[in-house]
JSON list of C-alpha atoms in Angstrom, two decimals:
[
{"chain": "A", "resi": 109, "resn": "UNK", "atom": "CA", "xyz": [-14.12, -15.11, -33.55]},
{"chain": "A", "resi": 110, "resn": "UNK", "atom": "CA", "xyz": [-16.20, -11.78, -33.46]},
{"chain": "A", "resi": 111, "resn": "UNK", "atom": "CA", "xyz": [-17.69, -13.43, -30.14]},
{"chain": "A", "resi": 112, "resn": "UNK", "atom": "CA", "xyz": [-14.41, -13.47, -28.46]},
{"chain": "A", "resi": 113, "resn": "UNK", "atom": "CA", "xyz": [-13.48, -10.04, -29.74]},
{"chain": "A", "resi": 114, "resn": "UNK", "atom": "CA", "xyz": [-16.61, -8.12, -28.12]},
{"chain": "A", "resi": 115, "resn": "UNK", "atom": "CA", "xyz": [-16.23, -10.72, -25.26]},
{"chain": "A", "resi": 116, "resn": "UNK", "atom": "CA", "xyz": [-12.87, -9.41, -24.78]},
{"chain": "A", "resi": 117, "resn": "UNK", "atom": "CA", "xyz": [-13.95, -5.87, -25.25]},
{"chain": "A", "resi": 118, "resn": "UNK", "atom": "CA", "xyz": [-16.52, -5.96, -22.70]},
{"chain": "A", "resi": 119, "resn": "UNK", "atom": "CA", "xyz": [-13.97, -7.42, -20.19]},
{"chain": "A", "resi": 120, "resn": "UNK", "atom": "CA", "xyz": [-11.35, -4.92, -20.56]},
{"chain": "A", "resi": 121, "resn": "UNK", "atom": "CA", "xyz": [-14.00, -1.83, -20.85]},
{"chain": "A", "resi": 122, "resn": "UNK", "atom": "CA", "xyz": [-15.36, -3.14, -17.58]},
{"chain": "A", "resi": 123, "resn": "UNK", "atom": "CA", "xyz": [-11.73, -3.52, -15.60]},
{"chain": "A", "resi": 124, "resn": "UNK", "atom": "CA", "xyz": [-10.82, -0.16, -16.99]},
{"chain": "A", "resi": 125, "resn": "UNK", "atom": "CA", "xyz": [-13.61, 1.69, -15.46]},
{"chain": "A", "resi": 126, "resn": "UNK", "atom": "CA", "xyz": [-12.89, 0.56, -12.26]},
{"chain": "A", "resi": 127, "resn": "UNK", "atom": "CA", "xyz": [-11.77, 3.01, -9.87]},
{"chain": "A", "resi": 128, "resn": "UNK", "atom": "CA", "xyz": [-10.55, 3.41, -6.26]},
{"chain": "A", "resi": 129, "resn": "UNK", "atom": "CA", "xyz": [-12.11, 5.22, -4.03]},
{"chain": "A", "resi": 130, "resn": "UNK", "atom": "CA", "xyz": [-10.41, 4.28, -0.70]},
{"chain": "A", "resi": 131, "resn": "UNK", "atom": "CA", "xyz": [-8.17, 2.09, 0.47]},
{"chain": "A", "resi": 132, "resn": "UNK", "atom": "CA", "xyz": [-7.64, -0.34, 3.76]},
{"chain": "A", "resi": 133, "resn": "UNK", "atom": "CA", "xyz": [-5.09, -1.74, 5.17]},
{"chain": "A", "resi": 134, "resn": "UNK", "atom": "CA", "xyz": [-4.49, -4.48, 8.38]},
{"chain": "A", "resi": 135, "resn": "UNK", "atom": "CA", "xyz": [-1.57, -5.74, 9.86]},
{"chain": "A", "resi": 136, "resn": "UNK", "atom": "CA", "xyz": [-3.55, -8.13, 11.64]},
{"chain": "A", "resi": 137, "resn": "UNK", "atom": "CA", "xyz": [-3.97, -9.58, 8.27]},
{"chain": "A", "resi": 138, "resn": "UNK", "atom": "CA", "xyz": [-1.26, -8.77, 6.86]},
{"chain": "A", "resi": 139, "resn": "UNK", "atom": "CA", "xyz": [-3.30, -7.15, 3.57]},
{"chain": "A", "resi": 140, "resn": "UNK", "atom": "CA", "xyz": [-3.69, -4.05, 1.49]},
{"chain": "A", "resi": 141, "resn": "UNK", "atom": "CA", "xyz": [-7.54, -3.79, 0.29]},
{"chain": "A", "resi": 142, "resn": "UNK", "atom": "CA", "xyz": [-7.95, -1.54, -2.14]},
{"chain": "A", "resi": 143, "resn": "UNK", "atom": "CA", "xyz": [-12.29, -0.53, -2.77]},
{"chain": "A", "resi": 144, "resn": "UNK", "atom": "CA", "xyz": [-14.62, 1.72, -5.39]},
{"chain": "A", "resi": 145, "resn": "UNK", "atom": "CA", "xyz": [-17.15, 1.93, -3.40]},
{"chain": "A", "resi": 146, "resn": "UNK", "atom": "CA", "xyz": [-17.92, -1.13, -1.97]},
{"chain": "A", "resi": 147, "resn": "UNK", "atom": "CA", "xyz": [-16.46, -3.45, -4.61]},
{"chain": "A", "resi": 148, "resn": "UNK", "atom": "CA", "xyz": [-13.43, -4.56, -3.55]},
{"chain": "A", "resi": 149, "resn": "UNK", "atom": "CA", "xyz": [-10.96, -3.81, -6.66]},
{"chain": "A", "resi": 150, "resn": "UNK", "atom": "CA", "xyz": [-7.77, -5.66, -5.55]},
{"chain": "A", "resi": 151, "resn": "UNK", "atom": "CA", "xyz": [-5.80, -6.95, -2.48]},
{"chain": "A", "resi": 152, "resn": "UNK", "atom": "CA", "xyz": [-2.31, -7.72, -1.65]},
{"chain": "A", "resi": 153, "resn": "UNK", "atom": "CA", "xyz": [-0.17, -9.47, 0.36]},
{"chain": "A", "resi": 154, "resn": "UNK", "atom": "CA", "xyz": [1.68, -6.45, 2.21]},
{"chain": "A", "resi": 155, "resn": "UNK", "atom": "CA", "xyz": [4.28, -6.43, 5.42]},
{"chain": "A", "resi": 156, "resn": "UNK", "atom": "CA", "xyz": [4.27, -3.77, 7.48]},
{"chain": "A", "resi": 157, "resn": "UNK", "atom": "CA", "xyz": [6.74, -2.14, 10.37]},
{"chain": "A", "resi": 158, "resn": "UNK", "atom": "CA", "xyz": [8.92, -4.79, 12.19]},
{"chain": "A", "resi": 159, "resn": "UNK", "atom": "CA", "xyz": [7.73, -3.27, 15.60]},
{"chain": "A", "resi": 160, "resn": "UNK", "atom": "CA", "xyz": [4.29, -4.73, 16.93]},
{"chain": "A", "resi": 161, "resn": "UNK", "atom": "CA", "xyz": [2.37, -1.65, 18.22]},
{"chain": "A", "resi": 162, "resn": "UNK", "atom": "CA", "xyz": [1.12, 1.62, 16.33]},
{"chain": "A", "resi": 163, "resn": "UNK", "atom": "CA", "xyz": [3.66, 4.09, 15.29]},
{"chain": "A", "resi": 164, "resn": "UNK", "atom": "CA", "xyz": [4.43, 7.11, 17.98]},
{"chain": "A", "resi": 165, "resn": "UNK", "atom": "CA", "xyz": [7.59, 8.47, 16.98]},
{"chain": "A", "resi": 166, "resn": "UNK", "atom": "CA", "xyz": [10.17, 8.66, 14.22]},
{"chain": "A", "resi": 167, "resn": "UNK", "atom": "CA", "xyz": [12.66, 5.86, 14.35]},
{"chain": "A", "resi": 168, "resn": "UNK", "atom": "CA", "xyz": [10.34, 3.09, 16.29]},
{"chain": "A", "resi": 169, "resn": "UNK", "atom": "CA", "xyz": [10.08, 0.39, 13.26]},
{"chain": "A", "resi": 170, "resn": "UNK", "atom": "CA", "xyz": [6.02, 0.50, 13.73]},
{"chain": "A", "resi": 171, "resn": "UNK", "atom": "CA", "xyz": [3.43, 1.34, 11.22]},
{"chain": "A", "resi": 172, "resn": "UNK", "atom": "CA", "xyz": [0.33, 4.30, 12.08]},
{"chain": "A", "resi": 173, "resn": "UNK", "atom": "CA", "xyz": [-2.61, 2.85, 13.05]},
{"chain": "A", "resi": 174, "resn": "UNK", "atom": "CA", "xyz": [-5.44, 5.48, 12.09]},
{"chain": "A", "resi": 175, "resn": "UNK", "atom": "CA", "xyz": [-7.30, 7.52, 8.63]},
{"chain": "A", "resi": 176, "resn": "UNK", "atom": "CA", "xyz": [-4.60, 9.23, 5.94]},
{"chain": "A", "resi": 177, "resn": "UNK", "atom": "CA", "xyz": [-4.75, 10.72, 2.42]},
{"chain": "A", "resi": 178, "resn": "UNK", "atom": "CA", "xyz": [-2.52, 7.52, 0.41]},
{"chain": "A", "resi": 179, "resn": "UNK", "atom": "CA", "xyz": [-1.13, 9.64, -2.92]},
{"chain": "A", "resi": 180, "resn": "UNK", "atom": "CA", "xyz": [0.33, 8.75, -5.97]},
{"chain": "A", "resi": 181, "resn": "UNK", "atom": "CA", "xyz": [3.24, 7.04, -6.91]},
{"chain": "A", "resi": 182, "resn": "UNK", "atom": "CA", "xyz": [6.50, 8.99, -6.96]},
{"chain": "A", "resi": 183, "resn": "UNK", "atom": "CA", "xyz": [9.92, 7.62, -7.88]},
{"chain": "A", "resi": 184, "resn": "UNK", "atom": "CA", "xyz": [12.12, 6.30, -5.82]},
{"chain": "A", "resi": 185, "resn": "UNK", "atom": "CA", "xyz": [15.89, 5.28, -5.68]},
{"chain": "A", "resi": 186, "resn": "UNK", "atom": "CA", "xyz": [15.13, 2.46, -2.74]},
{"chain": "A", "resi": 187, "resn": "UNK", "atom": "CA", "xyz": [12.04, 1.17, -3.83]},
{"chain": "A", "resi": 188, "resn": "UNK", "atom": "CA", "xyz": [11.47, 1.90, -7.59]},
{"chain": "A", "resi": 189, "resn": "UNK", "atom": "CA", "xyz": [8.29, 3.50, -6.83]},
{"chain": "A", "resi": 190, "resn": "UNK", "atom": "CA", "xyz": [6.99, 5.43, -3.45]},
{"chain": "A", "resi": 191, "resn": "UNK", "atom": "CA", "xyz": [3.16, 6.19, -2.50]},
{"chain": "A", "resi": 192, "resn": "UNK", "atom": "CA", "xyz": [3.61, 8.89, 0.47]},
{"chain": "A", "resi": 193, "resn": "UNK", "atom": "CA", "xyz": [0.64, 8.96, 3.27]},
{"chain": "A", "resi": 194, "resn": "UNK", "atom": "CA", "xyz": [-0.13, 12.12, 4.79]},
{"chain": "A", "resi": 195, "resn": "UNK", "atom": "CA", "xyz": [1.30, 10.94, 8.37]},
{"chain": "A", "resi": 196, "resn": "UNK", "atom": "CA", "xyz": [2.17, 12.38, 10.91]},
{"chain": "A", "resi": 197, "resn": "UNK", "atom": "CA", "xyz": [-1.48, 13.79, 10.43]},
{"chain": "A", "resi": 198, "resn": "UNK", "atom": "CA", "xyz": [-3.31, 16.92, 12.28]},
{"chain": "A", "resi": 199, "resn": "UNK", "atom": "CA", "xyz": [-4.46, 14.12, 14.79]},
{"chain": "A", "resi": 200, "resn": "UNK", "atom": "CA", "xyz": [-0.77, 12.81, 14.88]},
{"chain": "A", "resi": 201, "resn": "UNK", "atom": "CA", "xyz": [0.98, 15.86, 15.35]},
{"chain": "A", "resi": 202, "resn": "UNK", "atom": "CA", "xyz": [-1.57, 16.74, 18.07]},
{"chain": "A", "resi": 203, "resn": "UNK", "atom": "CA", "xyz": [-0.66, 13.78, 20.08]},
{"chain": "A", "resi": 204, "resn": "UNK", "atom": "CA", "xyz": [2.70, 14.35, 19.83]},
{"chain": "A", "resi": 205, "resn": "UNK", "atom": "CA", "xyz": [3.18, 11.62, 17.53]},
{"chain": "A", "resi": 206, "resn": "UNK", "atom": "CA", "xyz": [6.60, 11.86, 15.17]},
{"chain": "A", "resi": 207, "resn": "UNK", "atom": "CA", "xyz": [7.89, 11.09, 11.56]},
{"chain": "A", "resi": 208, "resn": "UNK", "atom": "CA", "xyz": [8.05, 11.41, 7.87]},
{"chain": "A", "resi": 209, "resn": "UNK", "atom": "CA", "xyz": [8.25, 9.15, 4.84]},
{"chain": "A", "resi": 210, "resn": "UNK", "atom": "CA", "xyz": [5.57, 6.59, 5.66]},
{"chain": "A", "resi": 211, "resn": "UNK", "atom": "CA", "xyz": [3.92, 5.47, 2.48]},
{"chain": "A", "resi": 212, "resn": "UNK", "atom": "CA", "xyz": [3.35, 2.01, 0.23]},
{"chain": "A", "resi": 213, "resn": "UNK", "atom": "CA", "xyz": [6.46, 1.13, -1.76]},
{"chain": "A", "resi": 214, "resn": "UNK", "atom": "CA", "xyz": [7.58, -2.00, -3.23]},
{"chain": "A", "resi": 215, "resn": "UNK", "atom": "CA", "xyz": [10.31, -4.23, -2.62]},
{"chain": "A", "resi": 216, "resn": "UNK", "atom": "CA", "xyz": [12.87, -2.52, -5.19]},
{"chain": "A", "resi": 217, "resn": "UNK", "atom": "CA", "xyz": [16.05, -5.05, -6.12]},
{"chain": "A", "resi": 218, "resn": "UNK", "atom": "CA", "xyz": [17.02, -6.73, -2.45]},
{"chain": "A", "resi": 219, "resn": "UNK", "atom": "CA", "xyz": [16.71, -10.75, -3.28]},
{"chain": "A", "resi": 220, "resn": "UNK", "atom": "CA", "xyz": [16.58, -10.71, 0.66]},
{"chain": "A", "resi": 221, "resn": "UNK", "atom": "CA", "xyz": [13.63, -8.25, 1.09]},
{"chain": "A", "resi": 222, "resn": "UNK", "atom": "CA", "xyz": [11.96, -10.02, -1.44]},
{"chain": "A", "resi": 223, "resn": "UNK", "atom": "CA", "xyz": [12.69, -13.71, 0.74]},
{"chain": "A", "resi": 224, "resn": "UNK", "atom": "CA", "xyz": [11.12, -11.81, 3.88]},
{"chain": "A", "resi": 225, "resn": "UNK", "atom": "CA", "xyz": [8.45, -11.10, 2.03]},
{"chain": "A", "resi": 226, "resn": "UNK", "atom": "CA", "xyz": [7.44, -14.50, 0.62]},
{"chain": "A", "resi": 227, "resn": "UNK", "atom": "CA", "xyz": [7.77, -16.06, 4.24]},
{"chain": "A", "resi": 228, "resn": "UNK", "atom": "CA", "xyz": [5.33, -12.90, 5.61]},
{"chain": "A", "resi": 229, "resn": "UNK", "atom": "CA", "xyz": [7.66, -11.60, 7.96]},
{"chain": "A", "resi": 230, "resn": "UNK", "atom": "CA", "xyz": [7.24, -7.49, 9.04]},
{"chain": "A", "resi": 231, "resn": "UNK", "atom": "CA", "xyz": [10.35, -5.78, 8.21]},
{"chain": "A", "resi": 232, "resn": "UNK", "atom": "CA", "xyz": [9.77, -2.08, 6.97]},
{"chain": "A", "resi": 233, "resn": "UNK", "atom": "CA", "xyz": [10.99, 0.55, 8.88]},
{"chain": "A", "resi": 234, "resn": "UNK", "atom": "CA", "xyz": [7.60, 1.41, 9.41]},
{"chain": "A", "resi": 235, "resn": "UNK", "atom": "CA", "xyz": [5.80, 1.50, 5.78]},
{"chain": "A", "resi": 236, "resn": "UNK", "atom": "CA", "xyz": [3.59, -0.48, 4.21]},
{"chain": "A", "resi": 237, "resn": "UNK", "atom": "CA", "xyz": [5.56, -3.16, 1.13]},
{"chain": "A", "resi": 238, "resn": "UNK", "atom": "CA", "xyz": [4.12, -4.70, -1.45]},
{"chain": "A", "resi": 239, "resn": "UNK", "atom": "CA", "xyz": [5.91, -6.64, -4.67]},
{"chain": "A", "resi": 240, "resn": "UNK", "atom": "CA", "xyz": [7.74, -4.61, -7.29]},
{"chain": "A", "resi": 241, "resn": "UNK", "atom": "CA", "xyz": [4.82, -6.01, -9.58]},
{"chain": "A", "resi": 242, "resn": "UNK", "atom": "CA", "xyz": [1.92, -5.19, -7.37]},
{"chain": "A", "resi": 243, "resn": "UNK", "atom": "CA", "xyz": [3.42, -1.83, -6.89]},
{"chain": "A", "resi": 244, "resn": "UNK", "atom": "CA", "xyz": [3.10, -1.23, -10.80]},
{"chain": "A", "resi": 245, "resn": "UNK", "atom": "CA", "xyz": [-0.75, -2.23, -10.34]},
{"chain": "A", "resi": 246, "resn": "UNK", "atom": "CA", "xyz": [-0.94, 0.03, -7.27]},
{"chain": "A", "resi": 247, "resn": "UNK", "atom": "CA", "xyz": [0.44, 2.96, -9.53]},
{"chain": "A", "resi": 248, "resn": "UNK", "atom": "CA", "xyz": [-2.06, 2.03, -12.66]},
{"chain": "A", "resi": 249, "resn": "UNK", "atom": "CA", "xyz": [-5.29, 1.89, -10.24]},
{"chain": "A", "resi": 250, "resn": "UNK", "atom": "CA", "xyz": [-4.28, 5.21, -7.74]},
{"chain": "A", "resi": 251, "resn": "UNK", "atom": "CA", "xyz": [-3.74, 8.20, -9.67]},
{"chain": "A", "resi": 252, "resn": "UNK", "atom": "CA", "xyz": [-5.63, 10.61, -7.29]},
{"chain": "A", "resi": 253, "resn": "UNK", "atom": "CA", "xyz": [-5.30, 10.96, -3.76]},
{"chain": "A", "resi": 254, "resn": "UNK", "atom": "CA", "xyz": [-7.47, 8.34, -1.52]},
{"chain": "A", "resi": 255, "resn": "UNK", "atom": "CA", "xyz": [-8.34, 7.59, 1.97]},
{"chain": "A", "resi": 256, "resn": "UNK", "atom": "CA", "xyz": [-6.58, 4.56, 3.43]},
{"chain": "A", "resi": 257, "resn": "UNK", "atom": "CA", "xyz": [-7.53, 3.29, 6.85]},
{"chain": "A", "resi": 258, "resn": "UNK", "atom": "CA", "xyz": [-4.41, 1.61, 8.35]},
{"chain": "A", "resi": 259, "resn": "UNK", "atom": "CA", "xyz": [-5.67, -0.76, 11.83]},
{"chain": "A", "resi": 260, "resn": "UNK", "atom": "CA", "xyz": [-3.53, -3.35, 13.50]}
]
């Protein structure tokens, strides 16, 4: 019994230390990576803007493509929980690129959203959407700002 005990207290000192240090996600792929270092630490099934090309301008369905700052969780009415990105960025705004309110948010209470997602179809309006429960994990493991690198 004391085996299983420090077993168990080993396991959970070791998942507790983890950290993130950046993030990565591919619509290609269709998955959110999240990395200390370079351990991966977790990945999830995520679906991204409906439109199939890299976001120009407020309105256009599509997800950035590019490097952002992904920050905490914040609450939200739509989505129970919110993590803005920093877009449109300097490098954004410089190429005349438009918008607000991209981030990482779950799939709050639409049975329907939550159907799209389990057949992996794109449907945000431009963010990045992961489960209500992996948002909860996303909001245990990022409690600083990181990097995330979004590609197509």
């Amino acid at each position: 019994m004391r085996l299983v005990v420090v077993l168990f207290a080993l396991l959970f000192a070791t998942s507790a230390e983890a950290g993130v240090t950046r993030a990565e996600a591919n619509r290609t792929t269709g998955h959110l990576v999240l990395w200390d270092g370079d351990t991966q630490v977790a990945s999830f099934h995520a679906a991204f803007g409906s439109f199939v090309a890299p976001k120009q301008r407020e309105g256009d369905r599509a997800t950035p493509v590019g490097r952002y700052m992904l920050t905490p969780a914040r609450a939200s009415r739509s989505w129970r929980w919110f993590m803005p990105i920093d877009y449109p960025n300097a490098d954004d705004r410089a190429a005349g690129r438009t918008g607000f309110d991209v981030g990482v948010h779950g799939l709050g209470g639409n049975p329907f959203l939550h159907m799209l997602h389990w057949l992996g179809v794109n449907w945000t309006a431009g963010c990045i959407a992961v489960t209500n429960a992996e948002m909860e994990t996303l909001r245990s493991l990022i409690t600083t700002p990181v990097p995330i690198e979004i590609t197509f």
